[in-house]
PDB file of C-alpha atoms in Angstrom:
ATOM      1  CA  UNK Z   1       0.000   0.000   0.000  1.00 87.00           C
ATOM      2  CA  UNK Z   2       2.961   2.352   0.711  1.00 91.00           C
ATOM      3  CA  UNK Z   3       4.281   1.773  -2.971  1.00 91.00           C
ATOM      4  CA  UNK Z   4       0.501   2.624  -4.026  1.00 91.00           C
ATOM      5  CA  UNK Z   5       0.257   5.644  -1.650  1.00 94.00           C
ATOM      6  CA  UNK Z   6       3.315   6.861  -3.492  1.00 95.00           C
ATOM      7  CA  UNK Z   7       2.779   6.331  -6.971  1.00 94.00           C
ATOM      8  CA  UNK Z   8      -1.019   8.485  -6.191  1.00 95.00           C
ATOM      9  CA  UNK Z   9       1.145  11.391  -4.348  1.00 97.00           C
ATOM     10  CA  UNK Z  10       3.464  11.306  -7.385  1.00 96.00           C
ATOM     11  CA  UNK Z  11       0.447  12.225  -9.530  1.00 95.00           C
ATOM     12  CA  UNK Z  12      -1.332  14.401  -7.297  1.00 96.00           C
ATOM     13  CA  UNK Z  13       1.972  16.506  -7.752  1.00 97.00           C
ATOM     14  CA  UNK Z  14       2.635  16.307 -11.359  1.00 96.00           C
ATOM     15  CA  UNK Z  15      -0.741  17.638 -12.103  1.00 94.00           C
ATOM     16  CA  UNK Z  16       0.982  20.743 -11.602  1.00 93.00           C
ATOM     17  CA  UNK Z  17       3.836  20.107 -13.045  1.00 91.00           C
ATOM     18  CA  UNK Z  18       4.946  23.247 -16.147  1.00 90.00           C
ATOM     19  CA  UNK Z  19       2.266  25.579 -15.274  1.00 92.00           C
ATOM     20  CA  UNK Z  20       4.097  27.473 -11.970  1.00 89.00           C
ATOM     21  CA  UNK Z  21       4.680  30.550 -13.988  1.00 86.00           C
ATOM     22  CA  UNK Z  22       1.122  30.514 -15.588  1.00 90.00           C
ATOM     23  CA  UNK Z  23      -0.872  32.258 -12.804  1.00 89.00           C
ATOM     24  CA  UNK Z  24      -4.384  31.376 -14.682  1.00 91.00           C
ATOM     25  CA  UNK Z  25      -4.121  28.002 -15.523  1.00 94.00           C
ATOM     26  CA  UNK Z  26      -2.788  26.659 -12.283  1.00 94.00           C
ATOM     27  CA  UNK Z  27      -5.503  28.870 -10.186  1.00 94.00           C
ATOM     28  CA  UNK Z  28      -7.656  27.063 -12.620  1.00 95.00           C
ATOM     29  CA  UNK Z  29      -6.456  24.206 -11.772  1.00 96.00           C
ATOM     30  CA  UNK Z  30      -6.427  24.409  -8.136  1.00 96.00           C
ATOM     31  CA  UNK Z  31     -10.564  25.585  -8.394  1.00 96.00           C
ATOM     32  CA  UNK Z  32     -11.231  22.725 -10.531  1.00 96.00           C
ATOM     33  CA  UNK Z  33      -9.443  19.874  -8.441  1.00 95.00           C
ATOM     34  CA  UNK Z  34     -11.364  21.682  -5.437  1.00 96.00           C
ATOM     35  CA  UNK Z  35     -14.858  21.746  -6.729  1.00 96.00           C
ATOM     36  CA  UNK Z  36     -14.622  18.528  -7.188  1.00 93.00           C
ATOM     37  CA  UNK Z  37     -14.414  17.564  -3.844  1.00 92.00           C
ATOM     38  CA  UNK Z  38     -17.156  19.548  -3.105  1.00 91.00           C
ATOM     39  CA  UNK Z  39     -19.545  17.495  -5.312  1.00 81.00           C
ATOM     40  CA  UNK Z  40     -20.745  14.134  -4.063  1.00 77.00           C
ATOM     41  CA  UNK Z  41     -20.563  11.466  -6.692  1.00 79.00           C
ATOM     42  CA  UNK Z  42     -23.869  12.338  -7.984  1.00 86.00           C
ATOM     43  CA  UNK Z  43     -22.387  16.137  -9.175  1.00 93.00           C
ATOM     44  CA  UNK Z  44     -18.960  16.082  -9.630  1.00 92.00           C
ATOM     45  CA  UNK Z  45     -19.241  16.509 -12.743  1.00 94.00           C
ATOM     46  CA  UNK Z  46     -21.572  19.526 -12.251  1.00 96.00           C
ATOM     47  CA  UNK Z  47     -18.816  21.466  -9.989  1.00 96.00           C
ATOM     48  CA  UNK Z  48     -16.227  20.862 -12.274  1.00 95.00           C
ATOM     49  CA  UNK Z  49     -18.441  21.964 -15.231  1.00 96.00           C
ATOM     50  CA  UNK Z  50     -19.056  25.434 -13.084  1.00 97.00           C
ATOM     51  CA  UNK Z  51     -14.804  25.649 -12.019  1.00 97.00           C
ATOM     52  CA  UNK Z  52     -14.388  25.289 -15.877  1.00 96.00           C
ATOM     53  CA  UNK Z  53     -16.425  28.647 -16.815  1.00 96.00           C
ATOM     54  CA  UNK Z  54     -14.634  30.545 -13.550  1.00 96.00           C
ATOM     55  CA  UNK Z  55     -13.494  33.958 -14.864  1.00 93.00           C
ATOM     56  CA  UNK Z  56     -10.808  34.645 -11.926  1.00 88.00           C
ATOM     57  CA  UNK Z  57      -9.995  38.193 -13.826  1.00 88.00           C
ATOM     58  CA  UNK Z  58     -14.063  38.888 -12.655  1.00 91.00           C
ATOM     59  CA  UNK Z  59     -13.544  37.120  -9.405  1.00 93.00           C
ATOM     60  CA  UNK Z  60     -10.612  38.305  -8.135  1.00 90.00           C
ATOM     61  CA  UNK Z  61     -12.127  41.938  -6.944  1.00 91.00           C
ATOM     62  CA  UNK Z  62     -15.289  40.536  -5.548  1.00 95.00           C
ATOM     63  CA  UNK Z  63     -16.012  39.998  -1.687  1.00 96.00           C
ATOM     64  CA  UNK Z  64     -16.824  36.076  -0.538  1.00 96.00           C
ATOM     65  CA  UNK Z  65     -20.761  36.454  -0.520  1.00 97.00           C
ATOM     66  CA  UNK Z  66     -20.300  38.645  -4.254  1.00 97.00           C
ATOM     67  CA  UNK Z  67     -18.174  35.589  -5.128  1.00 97.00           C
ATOM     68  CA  UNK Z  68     -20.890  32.919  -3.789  1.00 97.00           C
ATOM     69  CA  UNK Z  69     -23.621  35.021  -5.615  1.00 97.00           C
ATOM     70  CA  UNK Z  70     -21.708  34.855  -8.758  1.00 97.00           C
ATOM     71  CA  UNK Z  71     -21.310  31.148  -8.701  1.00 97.00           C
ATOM     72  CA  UNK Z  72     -24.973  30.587  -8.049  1.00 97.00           C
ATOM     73  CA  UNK Z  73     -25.661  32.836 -11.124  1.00 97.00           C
ATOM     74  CA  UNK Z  74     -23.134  31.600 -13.133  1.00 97.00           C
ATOM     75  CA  UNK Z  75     -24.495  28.073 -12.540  1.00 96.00           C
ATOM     76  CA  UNK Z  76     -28.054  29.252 -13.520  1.00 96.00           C
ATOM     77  CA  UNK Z  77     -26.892  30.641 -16.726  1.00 97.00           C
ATOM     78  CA  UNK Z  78     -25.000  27.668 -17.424  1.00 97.00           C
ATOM     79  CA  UNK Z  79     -28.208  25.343 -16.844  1.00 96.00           C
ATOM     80  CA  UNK Z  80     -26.540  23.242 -14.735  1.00 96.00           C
ATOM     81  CA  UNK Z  81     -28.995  20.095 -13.512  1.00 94.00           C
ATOM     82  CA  UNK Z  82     -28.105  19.919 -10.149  1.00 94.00           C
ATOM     83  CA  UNK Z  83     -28.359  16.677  -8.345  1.00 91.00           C
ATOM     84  CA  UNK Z  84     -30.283  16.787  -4.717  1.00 88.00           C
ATOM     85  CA  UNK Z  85     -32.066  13.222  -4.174  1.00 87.00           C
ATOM     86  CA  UNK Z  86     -30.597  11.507  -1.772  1.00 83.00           C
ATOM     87  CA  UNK Z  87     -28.020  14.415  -0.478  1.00 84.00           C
ATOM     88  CA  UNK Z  88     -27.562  15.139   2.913  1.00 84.00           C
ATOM     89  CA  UNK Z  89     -28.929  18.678   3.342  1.00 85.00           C
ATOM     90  CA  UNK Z  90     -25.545  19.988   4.471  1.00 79.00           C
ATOM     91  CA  UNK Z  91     -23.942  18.015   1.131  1.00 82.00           C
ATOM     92  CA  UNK Z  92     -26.139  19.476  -1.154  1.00 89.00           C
ATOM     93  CA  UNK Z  93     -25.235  22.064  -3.739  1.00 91.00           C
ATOM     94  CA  UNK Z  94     -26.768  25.223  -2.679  1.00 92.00           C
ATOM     95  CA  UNK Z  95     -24.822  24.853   0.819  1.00 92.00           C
ATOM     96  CA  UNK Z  96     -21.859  24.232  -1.631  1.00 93.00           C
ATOM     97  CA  UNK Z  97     -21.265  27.831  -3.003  1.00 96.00           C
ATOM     98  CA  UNK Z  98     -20.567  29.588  -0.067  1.00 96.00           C
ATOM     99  CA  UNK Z  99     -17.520  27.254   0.344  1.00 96.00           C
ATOM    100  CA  UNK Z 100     -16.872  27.219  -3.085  1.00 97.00           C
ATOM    101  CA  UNK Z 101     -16.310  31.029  -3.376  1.00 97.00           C
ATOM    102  CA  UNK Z 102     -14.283  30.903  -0.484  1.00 97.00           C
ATOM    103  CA  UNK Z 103     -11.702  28.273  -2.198  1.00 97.00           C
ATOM    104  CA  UNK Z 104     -11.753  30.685  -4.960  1.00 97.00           C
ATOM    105  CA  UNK Z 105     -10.745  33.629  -2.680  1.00 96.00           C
ATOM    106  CA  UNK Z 106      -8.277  31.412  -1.155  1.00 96.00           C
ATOM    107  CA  UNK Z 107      -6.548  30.037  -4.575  1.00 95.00           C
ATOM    108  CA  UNK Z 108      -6.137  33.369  -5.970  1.00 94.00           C
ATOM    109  CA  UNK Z 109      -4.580  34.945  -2.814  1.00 92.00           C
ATOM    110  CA  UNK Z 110      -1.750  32.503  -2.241  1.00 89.00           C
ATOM    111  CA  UNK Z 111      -0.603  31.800  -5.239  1.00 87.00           C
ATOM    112  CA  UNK Z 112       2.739  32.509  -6.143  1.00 83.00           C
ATOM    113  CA  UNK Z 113       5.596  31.392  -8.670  1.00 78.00           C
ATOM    114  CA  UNK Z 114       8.082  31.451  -5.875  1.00 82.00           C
ATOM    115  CA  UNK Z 115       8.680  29.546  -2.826  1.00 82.00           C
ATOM    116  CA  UNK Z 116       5.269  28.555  -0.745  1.00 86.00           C
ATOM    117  CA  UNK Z 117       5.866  27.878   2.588  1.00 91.00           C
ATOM    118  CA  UNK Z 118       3.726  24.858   3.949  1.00 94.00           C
ATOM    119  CA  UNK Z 119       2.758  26.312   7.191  1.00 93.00           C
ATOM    120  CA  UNK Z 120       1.124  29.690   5.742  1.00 93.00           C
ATOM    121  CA  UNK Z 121      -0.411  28.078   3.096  1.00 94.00           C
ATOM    122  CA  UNK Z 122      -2.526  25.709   5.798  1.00 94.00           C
ATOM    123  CA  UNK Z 123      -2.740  28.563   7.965  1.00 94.00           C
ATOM    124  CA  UNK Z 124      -4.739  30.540   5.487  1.00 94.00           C
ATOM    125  CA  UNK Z 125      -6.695  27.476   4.447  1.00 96.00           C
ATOM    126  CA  UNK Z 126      -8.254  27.801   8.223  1.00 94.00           C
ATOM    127  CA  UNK Z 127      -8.360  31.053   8.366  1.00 94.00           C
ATOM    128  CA  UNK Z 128     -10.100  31.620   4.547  1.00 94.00           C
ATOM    129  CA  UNK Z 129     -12.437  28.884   4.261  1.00 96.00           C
ATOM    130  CA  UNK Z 130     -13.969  28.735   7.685  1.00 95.00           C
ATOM    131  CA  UNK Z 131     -16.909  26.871   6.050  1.00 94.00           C
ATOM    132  CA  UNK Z 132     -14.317  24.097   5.748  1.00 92.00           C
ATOM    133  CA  UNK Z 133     -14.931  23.226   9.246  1.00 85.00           C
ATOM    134  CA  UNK Z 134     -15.102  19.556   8.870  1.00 87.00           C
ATOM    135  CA  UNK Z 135     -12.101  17.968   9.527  1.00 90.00           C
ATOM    136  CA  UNK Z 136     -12.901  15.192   6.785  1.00 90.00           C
ATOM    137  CA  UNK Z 137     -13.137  18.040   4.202  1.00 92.00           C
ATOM    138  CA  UNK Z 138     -10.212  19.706   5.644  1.00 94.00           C
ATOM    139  CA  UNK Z 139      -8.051  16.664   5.104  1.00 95.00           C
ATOM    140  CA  UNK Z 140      -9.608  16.089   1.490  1.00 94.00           C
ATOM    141  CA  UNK Z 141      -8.526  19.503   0.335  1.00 96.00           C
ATOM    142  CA  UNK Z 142      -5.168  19.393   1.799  1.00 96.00           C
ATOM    143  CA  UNK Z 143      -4.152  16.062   1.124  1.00 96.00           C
ATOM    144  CA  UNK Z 144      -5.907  16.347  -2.262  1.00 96.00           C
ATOM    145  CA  UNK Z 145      -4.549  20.025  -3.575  1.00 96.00           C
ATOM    146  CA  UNK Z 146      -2.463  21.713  -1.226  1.00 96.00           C
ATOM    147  CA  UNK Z 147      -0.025  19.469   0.035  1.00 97.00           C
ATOM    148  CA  UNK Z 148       1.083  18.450  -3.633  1.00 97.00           C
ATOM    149  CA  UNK Z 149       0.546  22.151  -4.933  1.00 96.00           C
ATOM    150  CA  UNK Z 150       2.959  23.079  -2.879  1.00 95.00           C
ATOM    151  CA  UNK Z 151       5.190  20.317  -3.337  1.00 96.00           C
ATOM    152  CA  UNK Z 152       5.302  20.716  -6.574  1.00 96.00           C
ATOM    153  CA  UNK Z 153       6.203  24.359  -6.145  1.00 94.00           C
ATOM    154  CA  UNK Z 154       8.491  23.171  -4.006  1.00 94.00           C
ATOM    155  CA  UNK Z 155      10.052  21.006  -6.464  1.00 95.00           C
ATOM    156  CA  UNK Z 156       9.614  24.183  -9.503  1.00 93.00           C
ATOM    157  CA  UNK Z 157      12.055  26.232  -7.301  1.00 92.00           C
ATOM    158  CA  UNK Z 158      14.340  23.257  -6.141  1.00 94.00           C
ATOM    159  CA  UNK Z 159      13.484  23.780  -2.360  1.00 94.00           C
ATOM    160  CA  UNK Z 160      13.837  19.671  -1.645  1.00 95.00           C
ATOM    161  CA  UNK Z 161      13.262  19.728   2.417  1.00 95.00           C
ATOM    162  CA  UNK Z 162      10.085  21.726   1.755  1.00 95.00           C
ATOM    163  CA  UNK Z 163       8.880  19.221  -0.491  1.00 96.00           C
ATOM    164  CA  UNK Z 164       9.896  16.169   1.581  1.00 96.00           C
ATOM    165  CA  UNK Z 165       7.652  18.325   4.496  1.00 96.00           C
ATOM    166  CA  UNK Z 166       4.727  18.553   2.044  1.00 96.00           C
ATOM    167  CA  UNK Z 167       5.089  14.567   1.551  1.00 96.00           C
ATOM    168  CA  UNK Z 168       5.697  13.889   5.757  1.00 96.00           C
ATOM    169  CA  UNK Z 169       2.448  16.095   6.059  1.00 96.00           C
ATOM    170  CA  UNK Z 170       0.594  14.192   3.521  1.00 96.00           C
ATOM    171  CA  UNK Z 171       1.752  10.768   4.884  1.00 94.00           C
ATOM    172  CA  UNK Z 172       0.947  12.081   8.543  1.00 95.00           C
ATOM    173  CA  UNK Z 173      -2.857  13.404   7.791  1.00 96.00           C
ATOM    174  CA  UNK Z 174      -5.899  11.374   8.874  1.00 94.00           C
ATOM    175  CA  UNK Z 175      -9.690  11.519   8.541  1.00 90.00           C
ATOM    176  CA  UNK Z 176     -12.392  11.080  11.014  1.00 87.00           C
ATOM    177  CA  UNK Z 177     -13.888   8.019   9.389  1.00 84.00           C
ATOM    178  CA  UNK Z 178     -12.652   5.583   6.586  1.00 79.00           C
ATOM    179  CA  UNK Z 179     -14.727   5.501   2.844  1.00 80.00           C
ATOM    180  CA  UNK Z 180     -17.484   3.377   3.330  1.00 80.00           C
ATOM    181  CA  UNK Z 181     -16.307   1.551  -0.231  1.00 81.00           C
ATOM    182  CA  UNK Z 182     -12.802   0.756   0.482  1.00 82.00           C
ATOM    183  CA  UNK Z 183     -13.994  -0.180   3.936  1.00 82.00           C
ATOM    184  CA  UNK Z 184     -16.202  -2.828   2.872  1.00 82.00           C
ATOM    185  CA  UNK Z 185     -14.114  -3.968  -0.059  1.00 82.00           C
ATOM    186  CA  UNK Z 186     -11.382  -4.204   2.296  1.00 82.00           C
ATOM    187  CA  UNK Z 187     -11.878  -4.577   5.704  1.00 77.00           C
ATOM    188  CA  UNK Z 188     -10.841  -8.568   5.900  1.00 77.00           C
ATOM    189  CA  UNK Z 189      -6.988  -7.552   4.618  1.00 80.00           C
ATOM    190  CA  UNK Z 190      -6.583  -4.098   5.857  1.00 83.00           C
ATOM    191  CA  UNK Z 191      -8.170  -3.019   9.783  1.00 82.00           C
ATOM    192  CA  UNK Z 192     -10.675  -0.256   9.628  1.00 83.00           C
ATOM    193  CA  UNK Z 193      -8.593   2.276  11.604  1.00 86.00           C
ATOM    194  CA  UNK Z 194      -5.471   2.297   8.975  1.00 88.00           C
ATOM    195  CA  UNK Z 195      -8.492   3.307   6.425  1.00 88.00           C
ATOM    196  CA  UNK Z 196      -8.053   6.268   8.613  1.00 90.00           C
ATOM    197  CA  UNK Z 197      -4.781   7.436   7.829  1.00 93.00           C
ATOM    198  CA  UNK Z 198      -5.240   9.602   4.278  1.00 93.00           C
ATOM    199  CA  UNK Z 199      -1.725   7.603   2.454  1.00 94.00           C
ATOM    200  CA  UNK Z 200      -3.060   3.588   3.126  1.00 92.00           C
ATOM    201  CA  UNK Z 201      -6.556   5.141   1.754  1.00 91.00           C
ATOM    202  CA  UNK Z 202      -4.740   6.814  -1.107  1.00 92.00           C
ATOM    203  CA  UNK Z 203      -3.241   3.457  -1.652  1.00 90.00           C
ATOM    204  CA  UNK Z 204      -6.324   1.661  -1.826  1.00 88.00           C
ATOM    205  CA  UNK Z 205      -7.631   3.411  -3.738  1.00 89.00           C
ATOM    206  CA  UNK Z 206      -4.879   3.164  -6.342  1.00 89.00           C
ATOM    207  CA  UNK Z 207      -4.665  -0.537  -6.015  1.00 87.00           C
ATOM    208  CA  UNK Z 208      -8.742  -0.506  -6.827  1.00 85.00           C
ATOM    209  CA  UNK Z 209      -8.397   1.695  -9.358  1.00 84.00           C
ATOM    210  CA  UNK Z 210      -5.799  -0.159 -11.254  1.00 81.00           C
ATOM    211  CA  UNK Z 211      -5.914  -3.860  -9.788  1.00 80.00           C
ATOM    212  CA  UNK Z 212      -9.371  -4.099  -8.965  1.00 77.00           C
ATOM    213  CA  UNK Z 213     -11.379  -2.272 -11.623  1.00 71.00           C
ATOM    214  CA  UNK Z 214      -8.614  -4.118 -14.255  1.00 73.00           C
ATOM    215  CA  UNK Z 215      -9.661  -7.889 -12.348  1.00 75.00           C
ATOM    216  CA  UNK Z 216      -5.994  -8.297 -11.778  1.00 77.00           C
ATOM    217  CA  UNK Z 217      -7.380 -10.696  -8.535  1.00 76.00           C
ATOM    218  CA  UNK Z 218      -5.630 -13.570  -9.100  1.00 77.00           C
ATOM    219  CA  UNK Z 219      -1.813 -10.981  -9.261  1.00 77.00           C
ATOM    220  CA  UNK Z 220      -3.312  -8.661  -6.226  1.00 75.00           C
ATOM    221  CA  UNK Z 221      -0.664  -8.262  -3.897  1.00 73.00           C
ATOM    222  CA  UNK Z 222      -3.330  -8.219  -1.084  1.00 72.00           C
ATOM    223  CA  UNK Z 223      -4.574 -11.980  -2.583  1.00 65.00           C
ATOM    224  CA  UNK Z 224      -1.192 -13.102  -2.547  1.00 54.00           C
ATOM    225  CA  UNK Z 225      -0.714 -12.390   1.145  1.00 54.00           C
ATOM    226  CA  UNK Z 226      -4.097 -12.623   2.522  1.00 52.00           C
ATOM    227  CA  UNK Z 227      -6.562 -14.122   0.408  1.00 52.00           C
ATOM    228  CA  UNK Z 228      -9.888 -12.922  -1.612  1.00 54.00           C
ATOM    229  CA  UNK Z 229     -11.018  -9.360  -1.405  1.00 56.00           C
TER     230      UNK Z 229
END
């Protein structure tokens, strides 16, 4: 699972790879790869259809509640069918947007083509997106986005010890309760509470992503040492 935790954090960070000195395209990116945490499965693809038609040059003057006003409008104009059956009221779209702007806020204040210190960059998470107050959120968005944005910043201005921090941070981060998926699929080869540390999830699900998903069963690693999942 470690050798699967690391090939995912090795692609977390490449995502970024060749865009540090483009500030449009990688706040682009770092909106997109956030909305889409913000959707359940069910409208993923919604939020990342409204990050896509983000215009940060009319975003980047506006207050948070002018930001989460534009997003709702800017998802009515694009006709976007939101999802809501079956959605926890506090999961559902509309209670979305005020995070949403916030990220926004947040991506276009710290970004910089220089170094990016770890520590500030967390700092203002918390202190920016107080609607983040979950800590499972919380961990998605940093283990997801910030942690290898900034490692790969780290990388762009060949500043190695803050990028092996931005990997110990990654590999130390931990969520309040495991995926109910991988927990099922693999709760007979892997004990619930490691689901709980963000890398062995990560490696999960890399191994079910490319193992599982491929029926590579009868090479699994996990088969080999402790039977069917």
């Amino acid at each position: 699972l470690k050798h699967f935790s690391n090939q995912r954090w090795k692609t977390k960070v490449e995502e970024f790879t060749g865009i540090h000195n483009n500030p449009s395209e990688i706040i682009s990116k770092l909106i997109q790869n956030s909305f889409l945490i913000l959707g359940t499965s069910a409208n993923k693809d919604n939020f990342l259809q409204l990050a896509l038609n983000v215009d940060s040059s009319k975003t980047v003057k506006l207050s948070i509640n002018e930001l989460e006003n534009y997003l709702i409008l800017l998802s009515k104009k694009l006709s976007i069918n939101w999802n809501r059956k079956g959605i926890r009221p506090a999961h559902q779209p509309i209670q979305r947007m005020k995070l949403a702007a916030e990220l926004v806020k947040y991506f276009q204040e710290s970004y910089s083509p220089n170094h990016l210190n770890i520590s500030d960059l967390i700092q203002n998470f918390y202190l920016l997106c107080p609607s983040a107050s979950g800590k499972g959120i919380q961990t998605e968005i940093t283990g997801n986005i910030i942690l290898p944005y900034c490692a790969s910043n780290a990388l762009f201005v060949k500043d190695y010890s803050q990028y092996y921090k931005c990997q110990e941070e990654w590999q130390n981060l931990k969520i309040p309760e495991p995926y109910q998926k991988y927990s099922r699929k693999f709760r007979h080869v892997i004990n619930k509470s490691y689901l709980t540390y963000f890398w062995v999830l990560q490696g999960a699900i890399q191994l079910e992503k490319f193992w599982c998903k491929k029926e590579l069963c009868d090479i699994c690693p996990l088969k080999t040492n402790y039977g069917n999942c």
